Tab-separated table of C-alpha atoms in Angstrom:
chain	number	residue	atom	x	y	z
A	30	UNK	CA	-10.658	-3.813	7.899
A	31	UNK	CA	-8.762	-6.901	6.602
A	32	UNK	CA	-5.946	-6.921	4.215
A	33	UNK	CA	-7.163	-8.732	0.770
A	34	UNK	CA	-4.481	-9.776	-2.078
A	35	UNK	CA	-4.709	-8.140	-5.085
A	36	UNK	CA	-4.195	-9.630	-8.071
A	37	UNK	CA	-2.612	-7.401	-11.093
A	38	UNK	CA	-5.862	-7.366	-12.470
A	39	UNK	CA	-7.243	-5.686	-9.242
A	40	UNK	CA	-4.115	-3.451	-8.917
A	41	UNK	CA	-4.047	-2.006	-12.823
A	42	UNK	CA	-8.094	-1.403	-12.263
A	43	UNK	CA	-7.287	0.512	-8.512
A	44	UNK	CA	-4.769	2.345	-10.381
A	45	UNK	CA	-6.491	3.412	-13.497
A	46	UNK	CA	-9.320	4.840	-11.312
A	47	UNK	CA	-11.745	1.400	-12.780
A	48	UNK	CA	-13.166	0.907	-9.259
A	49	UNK	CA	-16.407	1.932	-7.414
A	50	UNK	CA	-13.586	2.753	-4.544
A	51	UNK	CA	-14.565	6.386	-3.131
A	52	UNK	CA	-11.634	5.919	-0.057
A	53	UNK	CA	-7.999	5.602	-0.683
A	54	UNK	CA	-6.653	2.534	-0.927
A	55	UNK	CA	-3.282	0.902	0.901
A	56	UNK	CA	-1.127	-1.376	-1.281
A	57	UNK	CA	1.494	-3.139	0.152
A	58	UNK	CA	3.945	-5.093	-2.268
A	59	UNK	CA	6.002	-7.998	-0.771
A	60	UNK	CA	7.625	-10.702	-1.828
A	61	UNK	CA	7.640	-14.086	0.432
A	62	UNK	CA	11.151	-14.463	0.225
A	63	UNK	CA	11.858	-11.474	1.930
A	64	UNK	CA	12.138	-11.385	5.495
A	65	UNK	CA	11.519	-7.641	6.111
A	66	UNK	CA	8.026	-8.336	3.967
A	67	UNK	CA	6.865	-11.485	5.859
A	68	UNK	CA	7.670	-9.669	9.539
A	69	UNK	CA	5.546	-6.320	8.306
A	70	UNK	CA	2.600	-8.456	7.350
A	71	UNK	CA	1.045	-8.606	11.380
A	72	UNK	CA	1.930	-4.707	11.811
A	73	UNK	CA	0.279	-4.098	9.000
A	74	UNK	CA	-2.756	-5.537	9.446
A	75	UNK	CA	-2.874	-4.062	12.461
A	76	UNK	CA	-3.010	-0.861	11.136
A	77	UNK	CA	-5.531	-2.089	8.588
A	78	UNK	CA	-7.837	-2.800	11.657
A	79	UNK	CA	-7.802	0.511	12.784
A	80	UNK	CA	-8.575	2.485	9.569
A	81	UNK	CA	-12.098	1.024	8.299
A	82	UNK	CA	-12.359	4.112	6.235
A	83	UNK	CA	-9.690	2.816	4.074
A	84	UNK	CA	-8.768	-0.074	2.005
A	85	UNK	CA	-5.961	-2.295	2.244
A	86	UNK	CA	-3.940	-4.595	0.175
A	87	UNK	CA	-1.320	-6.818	-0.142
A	88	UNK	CA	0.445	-7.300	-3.912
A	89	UNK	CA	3.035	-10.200	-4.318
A	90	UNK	CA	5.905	-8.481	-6.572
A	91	UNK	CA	6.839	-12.464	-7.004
A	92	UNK	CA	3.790	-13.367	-8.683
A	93	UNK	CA	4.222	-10.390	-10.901
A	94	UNK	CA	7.649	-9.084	-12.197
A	95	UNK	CA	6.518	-6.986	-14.737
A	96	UNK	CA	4.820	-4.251	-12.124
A	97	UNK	CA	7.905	-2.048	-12.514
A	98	UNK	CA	6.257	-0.821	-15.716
A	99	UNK	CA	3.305	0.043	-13.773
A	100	UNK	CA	4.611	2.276	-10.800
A	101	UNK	CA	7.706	3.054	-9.468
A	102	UNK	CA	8.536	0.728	-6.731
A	103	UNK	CA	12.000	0.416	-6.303
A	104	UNK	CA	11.950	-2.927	-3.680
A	105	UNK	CA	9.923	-4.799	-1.139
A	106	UNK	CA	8.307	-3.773	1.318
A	107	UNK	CA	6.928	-0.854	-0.455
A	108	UNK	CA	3.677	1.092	0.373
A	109	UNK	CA	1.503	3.019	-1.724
A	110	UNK	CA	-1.768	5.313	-1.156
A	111	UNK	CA	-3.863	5.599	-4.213
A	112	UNK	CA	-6.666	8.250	-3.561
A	113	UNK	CA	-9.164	8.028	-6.200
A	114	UNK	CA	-9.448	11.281	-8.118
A	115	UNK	CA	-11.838	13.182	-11.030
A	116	UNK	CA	-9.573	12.030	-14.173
A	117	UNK	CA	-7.164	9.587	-12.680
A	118	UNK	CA	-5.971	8.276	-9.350
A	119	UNK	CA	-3.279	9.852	-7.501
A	120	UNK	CA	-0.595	7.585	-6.586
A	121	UNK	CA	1.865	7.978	-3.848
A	122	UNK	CA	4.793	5.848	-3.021
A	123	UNK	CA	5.932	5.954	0.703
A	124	UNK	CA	9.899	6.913	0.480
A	125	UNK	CA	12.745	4.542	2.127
A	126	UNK	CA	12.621	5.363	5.877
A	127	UNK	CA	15.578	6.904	6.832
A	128	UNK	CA	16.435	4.392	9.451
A	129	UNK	CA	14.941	1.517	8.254
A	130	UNK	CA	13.989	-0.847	11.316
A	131	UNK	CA	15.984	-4.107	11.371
A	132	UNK	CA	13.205	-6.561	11.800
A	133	UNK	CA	10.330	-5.036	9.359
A	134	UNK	CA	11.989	-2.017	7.482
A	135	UNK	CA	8.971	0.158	7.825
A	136	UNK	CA	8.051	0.670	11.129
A	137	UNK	CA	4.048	0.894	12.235
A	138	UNK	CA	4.638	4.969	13.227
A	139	UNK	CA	6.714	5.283	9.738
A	140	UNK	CA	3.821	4.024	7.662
A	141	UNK	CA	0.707	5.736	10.101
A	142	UNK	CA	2.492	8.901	9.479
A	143	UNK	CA	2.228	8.671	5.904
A	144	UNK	CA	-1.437	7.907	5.728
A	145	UNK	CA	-2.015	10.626	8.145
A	146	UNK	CA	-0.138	13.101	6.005
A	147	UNK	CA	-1.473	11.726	2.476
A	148	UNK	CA	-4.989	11.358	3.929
A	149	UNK	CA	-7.135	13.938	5.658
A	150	UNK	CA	-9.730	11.465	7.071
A	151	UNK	CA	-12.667	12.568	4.610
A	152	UNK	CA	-15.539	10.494	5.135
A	153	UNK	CA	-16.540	8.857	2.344
């Protein structure tokens, strides 16, 4: 599956549960000015490819300052899973890695583990 950017439009509507969305959806915020967020882009769409059950984005944090009011994200490169739910979506942040890697601070095992553990692989 490709990555698509999301506009704050798209991301207040994935986030307020105002999407025909059944699967989970992968944000990732990034700024072009940060290094860390422009070498994650090829991992992650490389992990896009290999989950076509779920969807993924791409927010620029740049474009729209004003997100901290929306969800916690404390930086870029920051990845969230919102999983659709009855009454609202559940939102999760990925946490800091511990050892952040030096060349794309999330590493492609740091942020398949997360889906893994935050999704069960439901069909939908």
């Amino acid at each position: 599956m490709t990555v698509e950017r999301l506009s704050l439009r798209g991301f207040e509507k994935i986030i307020r549960g105002r999407t025909n969305n059944e699967a989970p959806c992968i944000v990732k915020f990034y700024s072009m000015g940060c290094p860390y967020c422009v070498a994650l882009k090829q991992p992650f769409e490389e992990i896009a490819d290999s989950h076509n059950e779920l969807f993924f984005f791409a927010f620029n944090t740049a474009d729209h300052p004003q997100l901290d009011n929306t969800i916690n994200v404390n930086g870029v490169p920051s990845i969230c899973m919102v999983k659709p739910g009855i009454f609202r979506p559940q939102v999760l942040v990925m946490d800091d890695p511990k050892e952040p890697d030096d060349e794309t601070w999330y590493t492609k095992e740091q942020i398949e583990q997360f889906i893994n553990e935050n999704y069960k692989g439901e069909e939908t």
